[in-house]
Coordinates of C-alpha atoms in Angstrom, one line a residue:
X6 CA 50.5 24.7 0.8
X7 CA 47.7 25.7 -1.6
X8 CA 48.5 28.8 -2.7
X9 CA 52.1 27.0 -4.1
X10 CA 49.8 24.1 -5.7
X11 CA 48.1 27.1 -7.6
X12 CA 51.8 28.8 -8.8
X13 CA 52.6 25.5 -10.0
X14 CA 49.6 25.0 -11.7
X15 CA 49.3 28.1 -13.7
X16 CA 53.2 27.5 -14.7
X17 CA 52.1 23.8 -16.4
X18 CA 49.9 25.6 -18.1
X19 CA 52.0 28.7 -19.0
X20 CA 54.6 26.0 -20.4
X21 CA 51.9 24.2 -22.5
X22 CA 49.8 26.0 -23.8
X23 CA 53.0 28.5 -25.2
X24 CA 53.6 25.7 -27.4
X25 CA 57.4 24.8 -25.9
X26 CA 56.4 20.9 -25.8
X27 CA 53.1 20.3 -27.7
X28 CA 52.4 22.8 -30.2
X29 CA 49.2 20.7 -31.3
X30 CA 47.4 18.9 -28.2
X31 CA 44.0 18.9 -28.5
X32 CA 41.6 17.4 -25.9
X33 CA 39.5 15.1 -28.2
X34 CA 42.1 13.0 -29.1
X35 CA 44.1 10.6 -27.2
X36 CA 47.5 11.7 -25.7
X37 CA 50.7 10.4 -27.1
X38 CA 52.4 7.7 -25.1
X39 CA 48.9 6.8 -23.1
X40 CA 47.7 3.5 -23.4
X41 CA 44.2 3.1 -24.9
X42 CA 41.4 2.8 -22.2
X43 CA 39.5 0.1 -22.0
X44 CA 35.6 0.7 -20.4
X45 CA 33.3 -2.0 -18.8
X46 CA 30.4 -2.9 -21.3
X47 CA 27.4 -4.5 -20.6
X48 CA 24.8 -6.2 -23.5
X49 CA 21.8 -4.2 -22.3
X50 CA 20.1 -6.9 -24.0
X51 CA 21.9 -9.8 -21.7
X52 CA 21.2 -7.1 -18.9
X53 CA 17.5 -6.4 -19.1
X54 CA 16.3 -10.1 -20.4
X55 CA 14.1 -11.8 -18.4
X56 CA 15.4 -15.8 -18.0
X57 CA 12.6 -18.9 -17.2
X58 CA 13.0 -22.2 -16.3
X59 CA 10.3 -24.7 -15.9
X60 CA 10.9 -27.5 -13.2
X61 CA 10.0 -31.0 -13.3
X62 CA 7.0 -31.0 -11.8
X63 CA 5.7 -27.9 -14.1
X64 CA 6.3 -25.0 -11.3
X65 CA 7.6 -21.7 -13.7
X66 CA 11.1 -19.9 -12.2
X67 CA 11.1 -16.4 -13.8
X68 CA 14.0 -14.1 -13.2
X69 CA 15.0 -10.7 -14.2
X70 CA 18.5 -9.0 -12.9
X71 CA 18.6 -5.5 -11.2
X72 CA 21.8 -4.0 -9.5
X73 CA 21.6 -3.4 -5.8
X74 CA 21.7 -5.6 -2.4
X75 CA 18.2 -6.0 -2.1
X76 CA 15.6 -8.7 -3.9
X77 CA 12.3 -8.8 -4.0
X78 CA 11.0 -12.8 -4.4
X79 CA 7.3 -14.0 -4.4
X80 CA 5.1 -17.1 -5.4
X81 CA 2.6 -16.2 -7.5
X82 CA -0.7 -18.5 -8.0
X83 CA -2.8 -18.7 -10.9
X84 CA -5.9 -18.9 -8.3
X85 CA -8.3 -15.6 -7.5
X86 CA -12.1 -14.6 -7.2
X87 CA -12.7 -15.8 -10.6
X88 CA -12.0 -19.4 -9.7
X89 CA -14.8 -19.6 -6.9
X90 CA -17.9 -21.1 -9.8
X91 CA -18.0 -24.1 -7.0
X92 CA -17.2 -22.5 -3.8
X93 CA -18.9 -20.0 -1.6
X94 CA -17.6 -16.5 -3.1
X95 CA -14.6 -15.1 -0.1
X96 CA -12.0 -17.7 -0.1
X97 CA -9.7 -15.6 -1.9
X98 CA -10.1 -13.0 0.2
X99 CA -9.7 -15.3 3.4
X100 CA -6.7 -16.6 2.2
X101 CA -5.2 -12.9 1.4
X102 CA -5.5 -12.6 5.2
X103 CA -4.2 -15.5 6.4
X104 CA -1.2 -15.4 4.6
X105 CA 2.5 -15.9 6.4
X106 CA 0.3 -16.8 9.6
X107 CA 1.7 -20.3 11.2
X108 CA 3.1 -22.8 9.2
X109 CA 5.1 -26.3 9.7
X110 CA 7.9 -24.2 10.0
X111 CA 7.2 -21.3 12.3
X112 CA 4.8 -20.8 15.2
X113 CA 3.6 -17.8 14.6
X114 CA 3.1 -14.8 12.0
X115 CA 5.4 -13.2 14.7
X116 CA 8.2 -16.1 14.1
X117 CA 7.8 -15.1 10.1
X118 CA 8.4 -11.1 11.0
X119 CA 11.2 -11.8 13.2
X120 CA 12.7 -14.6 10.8
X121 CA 12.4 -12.0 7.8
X122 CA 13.7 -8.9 10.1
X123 CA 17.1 -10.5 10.2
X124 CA 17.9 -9.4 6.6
X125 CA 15.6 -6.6 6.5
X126 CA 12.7 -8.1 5.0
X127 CA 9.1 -7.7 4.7
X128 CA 6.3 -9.7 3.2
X129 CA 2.7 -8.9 1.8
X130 CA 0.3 -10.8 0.2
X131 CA -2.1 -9.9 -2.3
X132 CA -5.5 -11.3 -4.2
X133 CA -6.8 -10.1 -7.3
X134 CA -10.2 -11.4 -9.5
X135 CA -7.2 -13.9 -11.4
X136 CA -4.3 -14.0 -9.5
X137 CA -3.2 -14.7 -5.5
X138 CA 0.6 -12.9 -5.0
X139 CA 2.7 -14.0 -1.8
X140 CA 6.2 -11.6 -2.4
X141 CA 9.3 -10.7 0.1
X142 CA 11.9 -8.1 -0.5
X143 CA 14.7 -8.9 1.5
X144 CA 18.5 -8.7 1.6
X145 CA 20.2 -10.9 -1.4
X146 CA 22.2 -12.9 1.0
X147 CA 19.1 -14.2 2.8
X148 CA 17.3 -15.8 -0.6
X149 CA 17.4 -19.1 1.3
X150 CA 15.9 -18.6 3.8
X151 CA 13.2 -16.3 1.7
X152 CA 12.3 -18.4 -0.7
X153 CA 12.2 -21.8 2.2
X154 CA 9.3 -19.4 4.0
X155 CA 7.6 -18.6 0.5
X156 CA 7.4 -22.7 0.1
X157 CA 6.3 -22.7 4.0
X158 CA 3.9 -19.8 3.7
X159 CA 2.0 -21.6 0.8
X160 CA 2.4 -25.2 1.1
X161 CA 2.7 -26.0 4.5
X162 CA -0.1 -23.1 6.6
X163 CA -1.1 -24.4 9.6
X164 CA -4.9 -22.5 9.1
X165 CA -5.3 -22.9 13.2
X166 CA -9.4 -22.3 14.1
X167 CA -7.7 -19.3 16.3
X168 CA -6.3 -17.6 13.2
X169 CA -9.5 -18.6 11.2
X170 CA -11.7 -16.7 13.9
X171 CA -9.4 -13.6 13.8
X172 CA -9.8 -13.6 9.8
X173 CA -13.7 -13.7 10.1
X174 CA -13.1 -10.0 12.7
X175 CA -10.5 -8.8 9.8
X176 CA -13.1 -9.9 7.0
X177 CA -15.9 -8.6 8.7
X178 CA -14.2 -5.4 10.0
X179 CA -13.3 -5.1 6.1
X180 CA -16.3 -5.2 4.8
X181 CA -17.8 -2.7 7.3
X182 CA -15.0 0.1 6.2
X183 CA -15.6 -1.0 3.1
X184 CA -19.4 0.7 3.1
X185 CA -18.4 3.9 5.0
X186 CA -15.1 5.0 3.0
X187 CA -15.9 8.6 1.4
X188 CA -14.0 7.3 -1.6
X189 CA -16.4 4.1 -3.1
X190 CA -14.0 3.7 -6.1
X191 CA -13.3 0.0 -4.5
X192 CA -17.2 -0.7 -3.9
X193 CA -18.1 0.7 -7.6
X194 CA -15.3 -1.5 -8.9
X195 CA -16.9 -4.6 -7.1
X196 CA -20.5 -3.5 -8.3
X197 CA -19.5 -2.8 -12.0
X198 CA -18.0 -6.2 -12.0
X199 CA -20.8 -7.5 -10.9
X200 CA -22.9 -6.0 -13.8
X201 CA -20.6 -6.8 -16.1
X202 CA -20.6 -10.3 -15.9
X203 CA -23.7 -11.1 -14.0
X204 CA -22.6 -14.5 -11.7
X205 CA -20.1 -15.7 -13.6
X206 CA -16.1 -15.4 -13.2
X207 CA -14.6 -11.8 -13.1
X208 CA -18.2 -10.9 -12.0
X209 CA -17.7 -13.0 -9.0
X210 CA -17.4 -11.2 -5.5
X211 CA -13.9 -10.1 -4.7
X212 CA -14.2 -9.4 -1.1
X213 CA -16.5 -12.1 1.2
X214 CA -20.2 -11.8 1.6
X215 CA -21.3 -11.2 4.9
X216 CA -23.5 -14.3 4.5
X217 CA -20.2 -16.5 3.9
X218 CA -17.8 -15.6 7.0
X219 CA -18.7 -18.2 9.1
X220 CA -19.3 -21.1 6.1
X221 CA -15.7 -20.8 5.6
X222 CA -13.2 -23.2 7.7
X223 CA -10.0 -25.1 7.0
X224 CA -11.8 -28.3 5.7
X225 CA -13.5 -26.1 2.9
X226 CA -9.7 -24.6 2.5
X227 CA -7.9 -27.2 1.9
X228 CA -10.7 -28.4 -0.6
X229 CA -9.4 -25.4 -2.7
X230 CA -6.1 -25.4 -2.7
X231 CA -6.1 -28.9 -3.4
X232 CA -7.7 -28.0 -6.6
X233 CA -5.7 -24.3 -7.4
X234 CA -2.4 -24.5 -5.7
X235 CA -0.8 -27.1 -7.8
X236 CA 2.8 -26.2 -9.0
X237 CA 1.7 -25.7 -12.7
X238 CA -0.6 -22.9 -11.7
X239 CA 2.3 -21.2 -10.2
X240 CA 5.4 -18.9 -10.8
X241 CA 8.2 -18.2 -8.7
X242 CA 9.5 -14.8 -9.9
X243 CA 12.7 -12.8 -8.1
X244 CA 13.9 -9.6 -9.1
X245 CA 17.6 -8.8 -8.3
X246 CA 19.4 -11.8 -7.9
X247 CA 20.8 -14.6 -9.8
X248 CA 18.6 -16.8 -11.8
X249 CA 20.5 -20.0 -11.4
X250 CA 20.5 -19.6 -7.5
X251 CA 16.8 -19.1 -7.7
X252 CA 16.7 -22.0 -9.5
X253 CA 19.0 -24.1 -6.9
X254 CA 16.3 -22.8 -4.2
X255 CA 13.1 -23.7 -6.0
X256 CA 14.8 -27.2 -6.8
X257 CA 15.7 -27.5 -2.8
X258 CA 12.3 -26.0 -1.4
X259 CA 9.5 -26.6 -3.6
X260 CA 10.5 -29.1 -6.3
X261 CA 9.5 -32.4 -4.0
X262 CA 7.1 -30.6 -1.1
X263 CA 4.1 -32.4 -0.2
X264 CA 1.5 -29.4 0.6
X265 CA -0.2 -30.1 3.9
X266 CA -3.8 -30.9 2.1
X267 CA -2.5 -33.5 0.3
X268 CA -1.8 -34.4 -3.8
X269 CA -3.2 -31.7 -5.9
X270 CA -6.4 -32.6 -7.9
X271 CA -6.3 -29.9 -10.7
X272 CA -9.0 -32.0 -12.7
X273 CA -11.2 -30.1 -10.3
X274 CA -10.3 -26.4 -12.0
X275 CA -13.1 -24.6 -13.1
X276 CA -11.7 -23.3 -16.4
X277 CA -14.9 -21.1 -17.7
X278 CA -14.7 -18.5 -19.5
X279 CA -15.8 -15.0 -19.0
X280 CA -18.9 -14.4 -20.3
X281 CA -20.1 -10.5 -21.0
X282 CA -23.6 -9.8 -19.8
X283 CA -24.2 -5.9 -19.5
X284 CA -26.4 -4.6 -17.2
X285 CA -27.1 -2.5 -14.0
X286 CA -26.4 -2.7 -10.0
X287 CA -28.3 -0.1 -8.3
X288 CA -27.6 0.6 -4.6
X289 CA -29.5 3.1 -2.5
X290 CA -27.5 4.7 -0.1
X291 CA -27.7 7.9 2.3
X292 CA -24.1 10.0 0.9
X293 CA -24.8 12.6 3.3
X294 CA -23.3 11.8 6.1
X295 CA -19.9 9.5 4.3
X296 CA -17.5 12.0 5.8
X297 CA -18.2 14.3 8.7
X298 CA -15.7 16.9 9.9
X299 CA -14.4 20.5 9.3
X300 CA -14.4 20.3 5.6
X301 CA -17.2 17.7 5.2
X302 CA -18.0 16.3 1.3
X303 CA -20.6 17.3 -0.2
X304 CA -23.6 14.5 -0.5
X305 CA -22.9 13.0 -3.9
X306 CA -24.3 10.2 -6.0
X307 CA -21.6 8.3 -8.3
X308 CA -22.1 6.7 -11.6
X309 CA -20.0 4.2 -13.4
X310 CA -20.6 3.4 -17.0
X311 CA -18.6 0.7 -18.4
X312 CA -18.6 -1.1 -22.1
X313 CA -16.7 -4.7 -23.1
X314 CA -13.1 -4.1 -24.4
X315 CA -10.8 -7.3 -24.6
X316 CA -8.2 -9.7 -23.0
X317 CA -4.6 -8.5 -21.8
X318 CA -3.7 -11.2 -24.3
X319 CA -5.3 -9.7 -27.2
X320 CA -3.4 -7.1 -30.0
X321 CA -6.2 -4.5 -29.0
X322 CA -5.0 -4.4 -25.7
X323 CA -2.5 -1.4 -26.5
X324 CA -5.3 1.0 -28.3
X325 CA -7.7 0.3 -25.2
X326 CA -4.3 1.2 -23.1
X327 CA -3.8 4.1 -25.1
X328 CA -7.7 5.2 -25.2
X329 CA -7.5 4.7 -21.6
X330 CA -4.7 7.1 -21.4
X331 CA -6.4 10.1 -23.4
X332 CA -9.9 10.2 -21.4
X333 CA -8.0 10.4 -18.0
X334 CA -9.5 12.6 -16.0
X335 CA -9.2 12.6 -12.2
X336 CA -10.8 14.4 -9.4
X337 CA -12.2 18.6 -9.6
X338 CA -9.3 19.2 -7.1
X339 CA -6.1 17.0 -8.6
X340 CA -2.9 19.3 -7.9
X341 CA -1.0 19.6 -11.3
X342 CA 0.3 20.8 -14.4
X343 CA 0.0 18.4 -17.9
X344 CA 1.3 15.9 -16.5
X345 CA -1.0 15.1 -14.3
X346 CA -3.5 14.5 -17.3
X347 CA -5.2 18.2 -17.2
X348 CA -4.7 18.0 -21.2
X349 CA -6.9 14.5 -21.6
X350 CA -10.5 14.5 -22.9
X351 CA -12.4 13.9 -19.2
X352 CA -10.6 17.1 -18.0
X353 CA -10.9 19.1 -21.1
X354 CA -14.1 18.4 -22.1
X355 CA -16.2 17.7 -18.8
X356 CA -14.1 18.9 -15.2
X357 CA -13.1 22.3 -16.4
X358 CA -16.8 23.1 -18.3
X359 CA -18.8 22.0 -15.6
X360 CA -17.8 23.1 -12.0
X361 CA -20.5 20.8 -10.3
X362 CA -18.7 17.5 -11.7
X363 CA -16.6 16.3 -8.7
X364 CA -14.7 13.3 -10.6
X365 CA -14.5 12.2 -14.2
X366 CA -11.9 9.2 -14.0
X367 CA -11.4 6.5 -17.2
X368 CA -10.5 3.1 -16.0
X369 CA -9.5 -0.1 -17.7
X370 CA -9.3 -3.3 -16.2
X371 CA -8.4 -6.3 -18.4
X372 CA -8.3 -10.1 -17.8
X373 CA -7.3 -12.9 -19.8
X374 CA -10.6 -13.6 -21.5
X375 CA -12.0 -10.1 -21.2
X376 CA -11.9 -6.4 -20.4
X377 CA -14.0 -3.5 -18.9
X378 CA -13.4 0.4 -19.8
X379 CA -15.5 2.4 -17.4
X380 CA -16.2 6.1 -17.1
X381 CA -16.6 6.7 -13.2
X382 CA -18.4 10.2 -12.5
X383 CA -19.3 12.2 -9.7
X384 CA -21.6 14.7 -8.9
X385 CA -25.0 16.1 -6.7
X386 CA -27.6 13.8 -6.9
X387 CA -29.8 16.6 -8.5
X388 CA -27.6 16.6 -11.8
X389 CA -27.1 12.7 -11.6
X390 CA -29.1 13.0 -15.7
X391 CA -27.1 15.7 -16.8
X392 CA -23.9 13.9 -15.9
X393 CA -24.7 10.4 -17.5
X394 CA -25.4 12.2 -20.6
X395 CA -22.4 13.6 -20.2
X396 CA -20.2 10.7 -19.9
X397 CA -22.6 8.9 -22.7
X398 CA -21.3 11.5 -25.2
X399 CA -17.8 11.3 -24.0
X400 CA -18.2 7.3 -24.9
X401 CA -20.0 8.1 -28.3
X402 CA -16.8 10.7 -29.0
X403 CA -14.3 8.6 -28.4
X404 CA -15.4 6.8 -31.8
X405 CA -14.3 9.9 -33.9
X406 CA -11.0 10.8 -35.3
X407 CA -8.3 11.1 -32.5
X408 CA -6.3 14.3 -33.3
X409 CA -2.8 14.1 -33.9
X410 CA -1.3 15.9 -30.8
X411 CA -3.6 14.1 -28.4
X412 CA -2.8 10.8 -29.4
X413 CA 0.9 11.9 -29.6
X414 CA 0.4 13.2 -26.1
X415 CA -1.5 10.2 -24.5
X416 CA 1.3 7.2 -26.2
X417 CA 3.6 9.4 -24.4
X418 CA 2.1 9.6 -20.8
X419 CA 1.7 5.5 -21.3
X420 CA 5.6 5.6 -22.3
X421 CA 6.1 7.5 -19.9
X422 CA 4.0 6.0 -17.2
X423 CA 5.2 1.9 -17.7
X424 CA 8.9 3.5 -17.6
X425 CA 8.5 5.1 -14.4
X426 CA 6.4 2.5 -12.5
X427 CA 9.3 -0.2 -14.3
X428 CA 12.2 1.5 -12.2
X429 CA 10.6 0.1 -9.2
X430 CA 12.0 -3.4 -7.6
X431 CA 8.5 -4.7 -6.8
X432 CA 6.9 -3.3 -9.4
X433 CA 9.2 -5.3 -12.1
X434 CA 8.5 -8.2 -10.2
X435 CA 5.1 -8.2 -9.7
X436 CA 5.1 -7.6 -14.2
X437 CA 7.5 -10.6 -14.6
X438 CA 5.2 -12.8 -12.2
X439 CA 2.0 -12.1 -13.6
X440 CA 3.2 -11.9 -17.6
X441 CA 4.8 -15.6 -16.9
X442 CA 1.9 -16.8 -15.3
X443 CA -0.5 -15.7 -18.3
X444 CA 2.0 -16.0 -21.0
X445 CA 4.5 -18.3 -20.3
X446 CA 7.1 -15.2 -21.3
X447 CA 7.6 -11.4 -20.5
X448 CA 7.0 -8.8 -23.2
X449 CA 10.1 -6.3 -22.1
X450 CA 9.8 -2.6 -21.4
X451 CA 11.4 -1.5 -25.2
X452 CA 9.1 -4.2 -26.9
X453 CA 5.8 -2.4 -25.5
X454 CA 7.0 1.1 -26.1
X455 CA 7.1 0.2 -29.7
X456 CA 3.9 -1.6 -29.7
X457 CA 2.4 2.0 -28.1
X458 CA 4.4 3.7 -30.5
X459 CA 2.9 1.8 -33.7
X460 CA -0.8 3.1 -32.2
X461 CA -2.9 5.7 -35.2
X462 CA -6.1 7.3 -34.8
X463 CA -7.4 4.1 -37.0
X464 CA -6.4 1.5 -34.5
X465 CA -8.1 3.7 -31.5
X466 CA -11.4 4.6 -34.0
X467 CA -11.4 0.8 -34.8
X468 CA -11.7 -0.4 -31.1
X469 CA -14.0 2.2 -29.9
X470 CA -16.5 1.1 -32.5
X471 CA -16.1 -2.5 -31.7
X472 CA -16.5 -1.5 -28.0
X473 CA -19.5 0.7 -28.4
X474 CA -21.5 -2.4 -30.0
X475 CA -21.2 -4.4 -26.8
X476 CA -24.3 -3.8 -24.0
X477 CA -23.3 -0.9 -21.5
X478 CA -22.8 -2.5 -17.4
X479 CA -23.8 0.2 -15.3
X480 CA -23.2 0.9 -11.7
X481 CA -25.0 3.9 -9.5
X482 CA -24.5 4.5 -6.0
X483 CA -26.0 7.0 -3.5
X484 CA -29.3 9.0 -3.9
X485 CA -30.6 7.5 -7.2
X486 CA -33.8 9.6 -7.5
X487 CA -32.9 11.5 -10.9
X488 CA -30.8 8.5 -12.2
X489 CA -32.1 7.6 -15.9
X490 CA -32.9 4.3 -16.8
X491 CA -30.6 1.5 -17.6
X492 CA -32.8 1.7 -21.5
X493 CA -32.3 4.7 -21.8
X494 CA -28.3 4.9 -21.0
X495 CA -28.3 2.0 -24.1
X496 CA -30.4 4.2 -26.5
X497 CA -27.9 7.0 -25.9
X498 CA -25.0 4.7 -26.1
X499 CA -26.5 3.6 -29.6
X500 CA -27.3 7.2 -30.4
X501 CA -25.4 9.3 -33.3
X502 CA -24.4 12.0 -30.2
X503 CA -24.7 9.8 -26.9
X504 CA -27.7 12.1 -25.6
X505 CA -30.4 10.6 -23.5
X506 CA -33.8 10.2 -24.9
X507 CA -35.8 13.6 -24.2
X508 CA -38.6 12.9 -21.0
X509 CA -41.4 15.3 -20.8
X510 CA -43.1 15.6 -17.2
X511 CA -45.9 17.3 -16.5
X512 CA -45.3 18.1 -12.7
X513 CA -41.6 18.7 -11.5

């Protein structure tokens, strides 16, 4: 029983540690007459490297190994927004809808669910300004069968008129919550854009005009992917399984696959380059009414002031990350201690001095020819110039010296950021896919944490002068009675202290 387990136990001890047998045992070092131990190592290079093959016909297999019994898999196409110069603007949202629908293969987006359900999968697709992502997570043992429906899925879609009408209700239906959400941060995005680069690539319409839902059909479909979804515009990235089986599967399913519309034509790419305009997009709009209900928001009129930074591919990219880090900012009610950015400039200096600001949020959003940082604010239309000169001096501030615990602080909360959002399967995937498909390689985890590491107050006060030559884009939404002029935001942009030129009026 236990108590004699106990008696016996105390009597080892008793006769050991009285020095009868071993006078000198000590626990850190090996007992006599034990044979060494030998432990399981792993190269955590071997372990965390990401492996690429190119196939024969030019299609990129990209491959990174994590431990566990599920995978996450996806064809990614170098095809987005940007890429519609010839087409009417809203295929790439169209075809973000009708993904997994009917194929060759199965019936039905129904047949797909099912198909997938059997080893506990799911699939998404998602379209961006540059890139179009089709990605299952699924059990390991059913990458067969995953990556033969990926190859389905985007070479061989059916694009029945049944499933086109249902995409126009989805589109349209879209587009209508799209204009009634109480948070506009998508629509300021899409307007911003839009004055950034007036008509031309990244400036391009993400989601469909209203005007274009019935001009798109399968013929004007296949026109397009004849020209984009070739297989040296794509990648075929998996996390969590082996690279040479993804390779096996790729060679099997979409080395010698005819796509439905035909040969590719990729003479037909529109290859422009982003080209930087500045400006404004104005849009009168009625706030007061965006959300009714017990608590109801406040009318408000939101801002978003934006300058040029650079490409994804470009050595500034890491000071514009780390910038981006240090402004912050959030909402007036974001639950949280530092961690939750209440230490970063857009908190510090403009949500806890002035209680009518409802949001102060830094954004950056790069591409591979060019970048955007924007300053979105919110507040009552009555302070609308009060607040731009507010976020005009934040912009003309960030040009002077960062201080040294700040700076130390933000290259942290990026470290610390990437890490975190890096210990997610799709998350890792969705990096390897789109780093291939720009790159050609993958920058790893440790490699970028010393880049951010290597960041000085030089490097930031460097970029932010660059950045404050370029023309501000502008975006304004809501009750735009007291908004300043687009001239004005540019003489206080160019301005020693970012304040708005005085106005004098007569009658208030």
């Amino acid at each position: 029983n236990l108590s004699s387990v106990a008696w016996f136990g105390i009597a080892v001890y008793r006769k050991y540690s009285s020095g009868s047998r071993y006078p000198n045992i000590s626990l850190s070092a090996p007992l006599p007459g034990i044979p060494k131990p030998v432990f399981a190592s792993v190269d955590g290079h071997e372990q965390c490297e990401t492996k690429i093959t190119t196939l024969e016909n030019g299609l990129k297999v990209a491959s990174q190994n994590k431990f566990g019994q599920f995978c996450t898999v996806g064809i990614l196409v170098n095809s987005g927004s940007r890429h519609e110069t010839k087409y009417p603007s809203g295929i790439a949202h169209f075809l973000e809808k009708l993904a997994f629908s009917s194929t060759a293969q199965y019936g039905s987006k129904d047949e797909i669910l099912l198909t997938l359900e059997k080893h506990g999968g799911i699939c998404d697709c998602q379209t961006s300004r540059d890139t179009t992502m089709y990605a299952v997570s699924a059990e390991v043992k059913g990458l067969d069968t995953v990556v033969s429906l990926l190859s389905d899925a985007v070479l061989q879609p059916r694009l029945l008129d049944e499933e086109i009408e249902m995409t126009r209700m989805a589109v349209r239906f879209e587009l209508e919550d799209l204009n009634m959400r109480p948070d506009p941060e998508p629509l300021l995005t899409e307007m911003i854009h839009a004055a950034a680069y007036r008509g031309n690539t990244v400036g391009l319409p993400r989601f469909c005009p209203v005007d274009n839902v019935e001009k798109i059909d399968k013929k004007l479909l296949h026109t397009y992917l004849r020209s984009y979804y070739c297989p040296e515009r794509m990648v075929l990235a998996g996390v969590g399984i082996e690279h040479e089986q993804l390779v096996a599967c790729a060679r099997k399913y979409l080395l010698d696959v005819k796509p439905v519309w035909g040969a590719s034509t990729p003479t037909n790419v529109d290859l422009s380059v982003a080209q930087y305009t500045g400006g404004i997009v104005r849009m009168d709009k009625d706030m007061s009414d965006v959300s009714l209900g017990p608590t109801p928001i406040p009318e408000l009129t939101h801002i978003m002031i934006g300058l040029e930074s650079c490409s994804f591919l470009e050595e500034d990219f890491i000071p514009f990350a780390v910038l981006n880090m240090m402004m912050g900012g959030g909402g007036s009610f974001s639950a949280g201690g530092p961690g939750k950015g209440m230490f970063t400039r857009l908190y510090l200096n403009v949500l806890n001095r002035h209680h009518w600001m409802y949001n102060a949020t830094s954004y950056h959003h790069s591409y591979e020819d060019s970048g955007l940082l924007c300053i979105h604010a919110s507040a009552d239309p009555r302070q609308v110039r009060e607040m731009v000169e507010i976020i005009t001096r934040e912009f003309i501030q960030m040009a002077g010296t960062a201080g040294e615990m700040e700076l130390a602080r933000a290259k942290t909360q990026l470290k610390s950021m990437l890490m975190m959002n890096l210990e997610s399967r799709p998350v890792i995937f969705e990096d390897v896919g789109r780093q291939v498909l720009a790159t050609g390689t993958r920058k790893l985890p440790h490699e970028l944490c010393d880049l951010i590491s290597n960041i000085t107050a030089s490097d930031i006060k460097r970029v932010t002068t660059k950045m404050l030559r370029s023309k501000p884009a502008v975006a304004a939404l809501g009750d735009l009675t007291e908004m300043p002029s687009y001239e004005h935001i540019q003489a206080a942009l160019s301005s020693k202290d970012g304040r708005l030129p005085r106005m004098y009026r007569l009658f208030r």
